[in-house]
Amino acid sequence: QMQLVESGGGLVQPGGSLRLSCAASRSISSIYIMGWYRQAPGKQREFVATITTGGTTNYVESVKGRFTISRDNAKNMVYLQMNSLKPEDTAVYYCSAFSAPRSWGQGTQVTVSS
């Protein structure tokens, strides 16, 4: 099973930016979809963004125009650039590979607070 390790989380003020990284233990070039999900305290895990091998992206409505997902197949990395962060973006962010079986990282905490 693929191992995924997220990094880049932290505490940031509203309006700030963070870049999350996801390192995969093996090649992602054949993984059609890679994605980011998040789980806020007391809430279910929710979809944030996905990207296909062809570069097609999809975002939850609440982050459109603020977040950008990207992938570097040569480095086995997936990124999530988060700008104009809001307190409601506070959550643990998880990287996921739509592999067989489905793979998840351990998550990285993002806290948006003044």
mmCIF file of N, CA and C in Angstrom:
data_model
loop_
_atom_site.group_PDB
_atom_site.id
_atom_site.type_symbol
_atom_site.label_atom_id
_atom_site.label_comp_id
_atom_site.label_asym_id
_atom_site.label_seq_id
_atom_site.Cartn_x
_atom_site.Cartn_y
_atom_site.Cartn_z
ATOM 1 N N GLN A 1 0.843 -1.191 0.000
ATOM 2 C CA GLN A 1 0.000 0.000 0.000
ATOM 3 C C GLN A 1 0.877 1.239 0.000
ATOM 4 N N MET A 2 0.423 2.251 -0.699
ATOM 5 C CA MET A 2 1.184 3.486 -0.792
ATOM 6 C C MET A 2 1.157 4.242 0.530
ATOM 7 N N GLN A 3 2.281 4.790 0.916
ATOM 8 C CA GLN A 3 2.374 5.649 2.096
ATOM 9 C C GLN A 3 2.366 7.104 1.642
ATOM 10 N N LEU A 4 1.587 7.909 2.347
ATOM 11 C CA LEU A 4 1.506 9.330 2.038
ATOM 12 C C LEU A 4 1.836 10.126 3.297
ATOM 13 N N VAL A 5 2.689 11.129 3.159
ATOM 14 C CA VAL A 5 3.087 11.950 4.303
ATOM 15 C C VAL A 5 2.852 13.415 3.970
ATOM 16 N N GLU A 6 1.973 14.042 4.757
ATOM 17 C CA GLU A 6 1.668 15.458 4.565
ATOM 18 C C GLU A 6 2.597 16.325 5.420
ATOM 19 N N SER A 7 2.827 17.529 4.954
ATOM 20 C CA SER A 7 3.600 18.513 5.719
ATOM 21 C C SER A 7 3.165 19.910 5.296
ATOM 22 N N GLY A 8 3.588 20.894 6.085
ATOM 23 C CA GLY A 8 3.310 22.281 5.719
ATOM 24 C C GLY A 8 2.202 22.950 6.496
ATOM 25 N N GLY A 9 1.537 22.213 7.364
ATOM 26 C CA GLY A 9 0.489 22.823 8.164
ATOM 27 C C GLY A 9 1.049 23.731 9.241
ATOM 28 N N GLY A 10 0.153 24.440 9.917
ATOM 29 C CA GLY A 10 0.594 25.318 10.991
ATOM 30 C C GLY A 10 -0.477 26.318 11.353
ATOM 31 N N LEU A 11 -0.052 27.311 12.138
ATOM 32 C CA LEU A 11 -0.951 28.382 12.568
ATOM 33 C C LEU A 11 -0.724 29.597 11.679
ATOM 34 N N VAL A 12 -1.795 30.148 11.159
ATOM 35 C CA VAL A 12 -1.692 31.298 10.278
ATOM 36 C C VAL A 12 -2.845 32.249 10.580
ATOM 37 N N GLN A 13 -2.616 33.535 10.385
ATOM 38 C CA GLN A 13 -3.678 34.518 10.604
ATOM 39 C C GLN A 13 -4.655 34.525 9.432
ATOM 40 N N PRO A 14 -5.887 34.956 9.679
ATOM 41 C CA PRO A 14 -6.845 35.100 8.570
ATOM 42 C C PRO A 14 -6.254 35.968 7.469
ATOM 43 N N GLY A 15 -6.473 35.533 6.237
ATOM 44 C CA GLY A 15 -5.905 36.230 5.089
ATOM 45 C C GLY A 15 -4.531 35.731 4.680
ATOM 46 N N GLY A 16 -3.933 34.900 5.506
ATOM 47 C CA GLY A 16 -2.599 34.385 5.219
ATOM 48 C C GLY A 16 -2.614 33.210 4.249
ATOM 49 N N SER A 17 -1.421 32.666 4.021
ATOM 50 C CA SER A 17 -1.249 31.571 3.072
ATOM 51 C C SER A 17 -0.440 30.444 3.685
ATOM 52 N N LEU A 18 -0.683 29.255 3.195
ATOM 53 C CA LEU A 18 0.104 28.072 3.522
ATOM 54 C C LEU A 18 0.193 27.199 2.284
ATOM 55 N N ARG A 19 1.260 26.439 2.194
ATOM 56 C CA ARG A 19 1.397 25.467 1.113
ATOM 57 C C ARG A 19 1.590 24.090 1.745
ATOM 58 N N LEU A 20 0.651 23.218 1.513
ATOM 59 C CA LEU A 20 0.746 21.847 1.995
ATOM 60 C C LEU A 20 1.425 20.979 0.948
ATOM 61 N N SER A 21 2.213 20.031 1.441
ATOM 62 C CA SER A 21 2.878 19.084 0.560
ATOM 63 C C SER A 21 2.505 17.667 0.964
ATOM 64 N N CYS A 22 2.477 16.791 -0.008
ATOM 65 C CA CYS A 22 2.185 15.370 0.220
ATOM 66 C C CYS A 22 3.220 14.556 -0.534
ATOM 67 N N ALA A 23 4.011 13.794 0.227
ATOM 68 C CA ALA A 23 5.043 12.957 -0.374
ATOM 69 C C ALA A 23 4.564 11.519 -0.418
ATOM 70 N N ALA A 24 4.606 10.924 -1.596
ATOM 71 C CA ALA A 24 4.184 9.534 -1.770
ATOM 72 C C ALA A 24 5.389 8.604 -1.754
ATOM 73 N N SER A 25 5.175 7.381 -1.257
ATOM 74 C CA SER A 25 6.269 6.419 -1.113
ATOM 75 C C SER A 25 6.635 5.727 -2.418
ATOM 76 N N ARG A 26 5.782 5.892 -3.426
ATOM 77 C CA ARG A 26 6.088 5.327 -4.725
ATOM 78 C C ARG A 26 5.485 6.196 -5.815
ATOM 79 N N SER A 27 5.712 5.820 -7.026
ATOM 80 C CA SER A 27 5.290 6.630 -8.160
ATOM 81 C C SER A 27 3.782 6.887 -8.157
ATOM 82 N N ILE A 28 3.430 8.149 -8.431
ATOM 83 C CA ILE A 28 2.015 8.502 -8.552
ATOM 84 C C ILE A 28 1.620 8.722 -10.000
ATOM 85 N N SER A 29 2.526 8.502 -10.905
ATOM 86 C CA SER A 29 2.259 8.819 -12.312
ATOM 87 C C SER A 29 1.101 8.014 -12.885
ATOM 88 N N SER A 30 0.850 6.842 -12.294
ATOM 89 C CA SER A 30 -0.246 6.004 -12.792
ATOM 90 C C SER A 30 -1.506 6.124 -11.938
ATOM 91 N N ILE A 31 -1.447 6.971 -10.923
ATOM 92 C CA ILE A 31 -2.613 7.191 -10.066
ATOM 93 C C ILE A 31 -3.443 8.291 -10.712
ATOM 94 N N TYR A 32 -4.589 7.925 -11.256
ATOM 95 C CA TYR A 32 -5.371 8.879 -12.045
ATOM 96 C C TYR A 32 -5.763 10.107 -11.237
ATOM 97 N N ILE A 33 -6.203 9.894 -10.012
ATOM 98 C CA ILE A 33 -6.656 11.018 -9.194
ATOM 99 C C ILE A 33 -5.892 11.052 -7.878
ATOM 100 N N MET A 34 -5.397 12.230 -7.548
ATOM 101 C CA MET A 34 -4.850 12.525 -6.225
ATOM 102 C C MET A 34 -5.699 13.651 -5.639
ATOM 103 N N GLY A 35 -5.845 13.619 -4.302
ATOM 104 C CA GLY A 35 -6.726 14.626 -3.727
ATOM 105 C C GLY A 35 -6.343 15.071 -2.337
ATOM 106 N N TRP A 36 -7.000 16.137 -1.920
ATOM 107 C CA TRP A 36 -6.884 16.658 -0.552
ATOM 108 C C TRP A 36 -8.291 16.673 0.060
ATOM 109 N N TYR A 37 -8.342 16.282 1.327
ATOM 110 C CA TYR A 37 -9.569 16.295 2.097
ATOM 111 C C TYR A 37 -9.267 16.971 3.429
ATOM 112 N N ARG A 38 -10.297 17.340 4.157
ATOM 113 C CA ARG A 38 -10.076 17.952 5.469
ATOM 114 C C ARG A 38 -11.175 17.549 6.437
ATOM 115 N N GLN A 39 -10.821 17.600 7.714
ATOM 116 C CA GLN A 39 -11.778 17.275 8.764
ATOM 117 C C GLN A 39 -11.638 18.290 9.888
ATOM 118 N N ALA A 40 -12.698 19.049 10.081
ATOM 119 C CA ALA A 40 -12.734 20.029 11.155
ATOM 120 C C ALA A 40 -13.245 19.357 12.431
ATOM 121 N N PRO A 41 -12.942 19.932 13.597
ATOM 122 C CA PRO A 41 -13.403 19.338 14.860
ATOM 123 C C PRO A 41 -14.921 19.153 14.870
ATOM 124 N N GLY A 42 -15.347 17.947 15.212
ATOM 125 C CA GLY A 42 -16.770 17.668 15.307
ATOM 126 C C GLY A 42 -17.479 17.489 13.992
ATOM 127 N N LYS A 43 -16.735 17.479 12.890
ATOM 128 C CA LYS A 43 -17.361 17.345 11.580
ATOM 129 C C LYS A 43 -16.794 16.148 10.834
ATOM 130 N N GLN A 44 -17.502 15.739 9.811
ATOM 131 C CA GLN A 44 -17.022 14.637 8.981
ATOM 132 C C GLN A 44 -15.946 15.123 8.013
ATOM 133 N N ARG A 45 -15.128 14.192 7.593
ATOM 134 C CA ARG A 45 -14.121 14.517 6.592
ATOM 135 C C ARG A 45 -14.812 14.947 5.297
ATOM 136 N N GLU A 46 -14.276 16.006 4.678
ATOM 137 C CA GLU A 46 -14.895 16.502 3.454
ATOM 138 C C GLU A 46 -13.864 16.664 2.346
ATOM 139 N N PHE A 47 -14.354 16.574 1.135
ATOM 140 C CA PHE A 47 -13.537 16.778 -0.052
ATOM 141 C C PHE A 47 -13.105 18.234 -0.142
ATOM 142 N N VAL A 48 -11.852 18.452 -0.551
ATOM 143 C CA VAL A 48 -11.354 19.805 -0.781
ATOM 144 C C VAL A 48 -11.013 20.006 -2.252
ATOM 145 N N ALA A 49 -10.152 19.120 -2.775
ATOM 146 C CA ALA A 49 -9.714 19.288 -4.164
ATOM 147 C C ALA A 49 -9.152 17.981 -4.684
ATOM 148 N N THR A 50 -9.273 17.784 -5.993
ATOM 149 C CA THR A 50 -8.647 16.647 -6.657
ATOM 150 C C THR A 50 -7.983 17.106 -7.946
ATOM 151 N N ILE A 51 -7.040 16.289 -8.399
ATOM 152 C CA ILE A 51 -6.347 16.562 -9.656
ATOM 153 C C ILE A 51 -6.083 15.243 -10.358
ATOM 154 N N THR A 52 -6.307 15.214 -11.667
ATOM 155 C CA THR A 52 -6.074 14.008 -12.438
ATOM 156 C C THR A 52 -4.659 14.010 -13.023
ATOM 157 N N THR A 53 -4.282 12.900 -13.617
ATOM 158 C CA THR A 53 -2.976 12.820 -14.269
ATOM 159 C C THR A 53 -2.874 13.824 -15.410
ATOM 160 N N GLY A 54 -3.995 14.169 -15.985
ATOM 161 C CA GLY A 54 -4.001 15.137 -17.080
ATOM 162 C C GLY A 54 -4.054 16.579 -16.624
ATOM 163 N N GLY A 55 -4.138 16.778 -15.295
ATOM 164 C CA GLY A 55 -4.141 18.137 -14.761
ATOM 165 C C GLY A 55 -5.516 18.745 -14.555
ATOM 166 N N THR A 56 -6.552 17.969 -14.779
ATOM 167 C CA THR A 56 -7.902 18.472 -14.526
ATOM 168 C C THR A 56 -8.134 18.567 -13.028
ATOM 169 N N THR A 57 -8.605 19.723 -12.583
ATOM 170 C CA THR A 57 -8.798 19.946 -11.156
ATOM 171 C C THR A 57 -10.276 20.124 -10.822
ATOM 172 N N ASN A 58 -10.576 19.855 -9.558
ATOM 173 C CA ASN A 58 -11.934 20.014 -9.060
ATOM 174 C C ASN A 58 -11.829 20.489 -7.623
ATOM 175 N N TYR A 59 -12.669 21.447 -7.244
ATOM 176 C CA TYR A 59 -12.595 22.036 -5.908
ATOM 177 C C TYR A 59 -13.981 22.094 -5.273
ATOM 178 N N VAL A 60 -13.999 22.002 -3.945
ATOM 179 C CA VAL A 60 -15.231 22.304 -3.242
ATOM 180 C C VAL A 60 -15.501 23.796 -3.405
ATOM 181 N N GLU A 61 -16.763 24.150 -3.485
ATOM 182 C CA GLU A 61 -17.130 25.538 -3.795
ATOM 183 C C GLU A 61 -16.488 26.544 -2.837
ATOM 184 N N SER A 62 -16.372 26.183 -1.573
ATOM 185 C CA SER A 62 -15.898 27.127 -0.565
ATOM 186 C C SER A 62 -14.435 27.528 -0.710
ATOM 187 N N VAL A 63 -13.656 26.787 -1.505
ATOM 188 C CA VAL A 63 -12.238 27.118 -1.657
ATOM 189 C C VAL A 63 -11.886 27.585 -3.061
ATOM 190 N N LYS A 64 -12.846 27.577 -3.956
ATOM 191 C CA LYS A 64 -12.578 27.995 -5.336
ATOM 192 C C LYS A 64 -12.052 29.426 -5.362
ATOM 193 N N GLY A 65 -10.987 29.626 -6.126
ATOM 194 C CA GLY A 65 -10.378 30.942 -6.229
ATOM 195 C C GLY A 65 -9.367 31.235 -5.142
ATOM 196 N N ARG A 66 -9.300 30.381 -4.124
ATOM 197 C CA ARG A 66 -8.349 30.586 -3.027
ATOM 198 C C ARG A 66 -7.309 29.470 -2.943
ATOM 199 N N PHE A 67 -7.714 28.247 -3.241
ATOM 200 C CA PHE A 67 -6.817 27.096 -3.148
ATOM 201 C C PHE A 67 -6.453 26.616 -4.546
ATOM 202 N N THR A 68 -5.237 26.087 -4.664
ATOM 203 C CA THR A 68 -4.786 25.502 -5.927
ATOM 204 C C THR A 68 -4.091 24.179 -5.650
ATOM 205 N N ILE A 69 -4.582 23.124 -6.280
ATOM 206 C CA ILE A 69 -3.946 21.809 -6.155
ATOM 207 C C ILE A 69 -3.040 21.596 -7.354
ATOM 208 N N SER A 70 -1.901 20.951 -7.113
ATOM 209 C CA SER A 70 -0.979 20.632 -8.197
ATOM 210 C C SER A 70 -0.283 19.322 -7.860
ATOM 211 N N ARG A 71 0.341 18.739 -8.868
ATOM 212 C CA ARG A 71 1.068 17.495 -8.661
ATOM 213 C C ARG A 71 2.334 17.499 -9.491
ATOM 214 N N ASP A 72 3.369 16.831 -8.964
ATOM 215 C CA ASP A 72 4.629 16.663 -9.672
ATOM 216 C C ASP A 72 4.900 15.166 -9.712
ATOM 217 N N ASN A 73 4.540 14.543 -10.805
ATOM 218 C CA ASN A 73 4.669 13.088 -10.897
ATOM 219 C C ASN A 73 6.134 12.646 -10.824
ATOM 220 N N ALA A 74 7.041 13.460 -11.309
ATOM 221 C CA ALA A 74 8.458 13.101 -11.295
ATOM 222 C C ALA A 74 9.001 13.019 -9.870
ATOM 223 N N LYS A 75 8.428 13.829 -8.978
ATOM 224 C CA LYS A 75 8.874 13.857 -7.579
ATOM 225 C C LYS A 75 7.928 13.093 -6.661
ATOM 226 N N ASN A 76 6.859 12.543 -7.202
ATOM 227 C CA ASN A 76 5.849 11.826 -6.399
ATOM 228 C C ASN A 76 5.269 12.737 -5.321
ATOM 229 N N MET A 77 4.956 13.960 -5.710
ATOM 230 C CA MET A 77 4.472 14.968 -4.769
ATOM 231 C C MET A 77 3.147 15.556 -5.237
ATOM 232 N N VAL A 78 2.324 15.912 -4.259
ATOM 233 C CA VAL A 78 1.081 16.640 -4.507
ATOM 234 C C VAL A 78 1.087 17.840 -3.566
ATOM 235 N N TYR A 79 0.596 18.962 -4.052
ATOM 236 C CA TYR A 79 0.622 20.194 -3.273
ATOM 237 C C TYR A 79 -0.769 20.814 -3.182
ATOM 238 N N LEU A 80 -0.951 21.603 -2.133
ATOM 239 C CA LEU A 80 -2.163 22.407 -2.016
ATOM 240 C C LEU A 80 -1.742 23.800 -1.557
ATOM 241 N N GLN A 81 -1.807 24.753 -2.466
ATOM 242 C CA GLN A 81 -1.528 26.143 -2.138
ATOM 243 C C GLN A 81 -2.816 26.781 -1.647
ATOM 244 N N MET A 82 -2.757 27.303 -0.419
ATOM 245 C CA MET A 82 -3.951 27.870 0.199
ATOM 246 C C MET A 82 -3.709 29.347 0.477
ATOM 247 N N ASN A 83 -4.485 30.194 -0.163
ATOM 248 C CA ASN A 83 -4.395 31.643 0.001
ATOM 249 C C ASN A 83 -5.677 32.188 0.617
ATOM 250 N N SER A 84 -5.597 33.407 1.116
ATOM 251 C CA SER A 84 -6.768 34.072 1.698
ATOM 252 C C SER A 84 -7.487 33.166 2.694
ATOM 253 N N LEU A 85 -6.716 32.583 3.573
ATOM 254 C CA LEU A 85 -7.269 31.603 4.507
ATOM 255 C C LEU A 85 -8.259 32.248 5.466
ATOM 256 N N LYS A 86 -9.271 31.473 5.813
ATOM 257 C CA LYS A 86 -10.337 31.911 6.708
ATOM 258 C C LYS A 86 -10.381 30.996 7.938
ATOM 259 N N PRO A 87 -10.928 31.482 9.049
ATOM 260 C CA PRO A 87 -11.031 30.619 10.231
ATOM 261 C C PRO A 87 -11.763 29.307 9.937
ATOM 262 N N GLU A 88 -12.726 29.328 9.046
ATOM 263 C CA GLU A 88 -13.471 28.108 8.719
ATOM 264 C C GLU A 88 -12.660 27.099 7.915
ATOM 265 N N ASP A 89 -11.449 27.469 7.514
ATOM 266 C CA ASP A 89 -10.545 26.517 6.861
ATOM 267 C C ASP A 89 -9.769 25.685 7.884
ATOM 268 N N THR A 90 -9.910 26.016 9.150
ATOM 269 C CA THR A 90 -9.230 25.265 10.204
ATOM 270 C C THR A 90 -9.675 23.809 10.198
ATOM 271 N N ALA A 91 -8.712 22.906 10.088
ATOM 272 C CA ALA A 91 -9.010 21.472 10.001
ATOM 273 C C ALA A 91 -7.706 20.698 9.917
ATOM 274 N N VAL A 92 -7.828 19.390 10.026
ATOM 275 C CA VAL A 92 -6.719 18.513 9.670
ATOM 276 C C VAL A 92 -6.881 18.181 8.190
ATOM 277 N N TYR A 93 -5.823 18.401 7.437
ATOM 278 C CA TYR A 93 -5.854 18.185 6.001
ATOM 279 C C TYR A 93 -5.161 16.872 5.648
ATOM 280 N N TYR A 94 -5.833 16.074 4.838
ATOM 281 C CA TYR A 94 -5.344 14.759 4.464
ATOM 282 C C TYR A 94 -5.117 14.670 2.955
ATOM 283 N N CYS A 95 -4.033 14.030 2.613
ATOM 284 C CA CYS A 95 -3.750 13.706 1.217
ATOM 285 C C CYS A 95 -4.306 12.303 0.943
ATOM 286 N N SER A 96 -4.791 12.098 -0.268
ATOM 287 C CA SER A 96 -5.344 10.794 -0.615
ATOM 288 C C SER A 96 -5.002 10.422 -2.043
ATOM 289 N N ALA A 97 -4.713 9.156 -2.223
ATOM 290 C CA ALA A 97 -4.468 8.611 -3.556
ATOM 291 C C ALA A 97 -5.610 7.661 -3.904
ATOM 292 N N PHE A 98 -6.193 7.861 -5.081
ATOM 293 C CA PHE A 98 -7.264 6.982 -5.528
ATOM 294 C C PHE A 98 -6.643 5.727 -6.131
ATOM 295 N N SER A 99 -5.882 5.046 -5.278
ATOM 296 C CA SER A 99 -5.209 3.825 -5.665
ATOM 297 C C SER A 99 -6.044 2.637 -5.203
ATOM 298 N N ALA A 100 -5.556 1.444 -5.458
ATOM 299 C CA ALA A 100 -6.245 0.231 -5.013
ATOM 300 C C ALA A 100 -5.293 -0.559 -4.129
ATOM 301 N N PRO A 101 -5.502 -0.567 -2.816
ATOM 302 C CA PRO A 101 -6.598 0.091 -2.101
ATOM 303 C C PRO A 101 -6.382 1.600 -1.980
ATOM 304 N N ARG A 102 -7.423 2.309 -1.615
ATOM 305 C CA ARG A 102 -7.343 3.751 -1.397
ATOM 306 C C ARG A 102 -6.323 4.046 -0.305
ATOM 307 N N SER A 103 -5.507 5.085 -0.513
ATOM 308 C CA SER A 103 -4.461 5.432 0.449
ATOM 309 C C SER A 103 -4.726 6.803 1.053
ATOM 310 N N TRP A 104 -4.392 6.930 2.340
ATOM 311 C CA TRP A 104 -4.551 8.188 3.074
ATOM 312 C C TRP A 104 -3.300 8.479 3.872
ATOM 313 N N GLY A 105 -2.978 9.760 4.011
ATOM 314 C CA GLY A 105 -1.907 10.158 4.906
ATOM 315 C C GLY A 105 -2.424 10.311 6.315
ATOM 316 N N GLN A 106 -1.527 10.704 7.220
ATOM 317 C CA GLN A 106 -1.896 10.873 8.621
ATOM 318 C C GLN A 106 -2.476 12.250 8.903
ATOM 319 N N GLY A 107 -2.299 13.173 7.993
ATOM 320 C CA GLY A 107 -2.886 14.493 8.146
ATOM 321 C C GLY A 107 -1.921 15.525 8.704
ATOM 322 N N THR A 108 -2.206 16.785 8.391
ATOM 323 C CA THR A 108 -1.446 17.908 8.921
ATOM 324 C C THR A 108 -2.440 18.978 9.373
ATOM 325 N N GLN A 109 -2.195 19.530 10.560
ATOM 326 C CA GLN A 109 -3.134 20.475 11.144
ATOM 327 C C GLN A 109 -2.946 21.868 10.554
ATOM 328 N N VAL A 110 -4.042 22.459 10.149
ATOM 329 C CA VAL A 110 -4.052 23.855 9.706
ATOM 330 C C VAL A 110 -4.988 24.628 10.630
ATOM 331 N N THR A 111 -4.463 25.656 11.266
ATOM 332 C CA THR A 111 -5.254 26.483 12.166
ATOM 333 C C THR A 111 -5.196 27.931 11.690
ATOM 334 N N VAL A 112 -6.348 28.498 11.429
ATOM 335 C CA VAL A 112 -6.441 29.882 10.972
ATOM 336 C C VAL A 112 -7.087 30.699 12.086
ATOM 337 N N SER A 113 -6.280 31.530 12.716
ATOM 338 C CA SER A 113 -6.766 32.272 13.870
ATOM 339 C C SER A 113 -5.909 33.509 14.098
ATOM 340 N N SER A 114 -6.541 34.549 14.615
ATOM 341 C CA SER A 114 -5.789 35.750 14.966
ATOM 342 C C SER A 114 -5.397 35.728 16.435
#
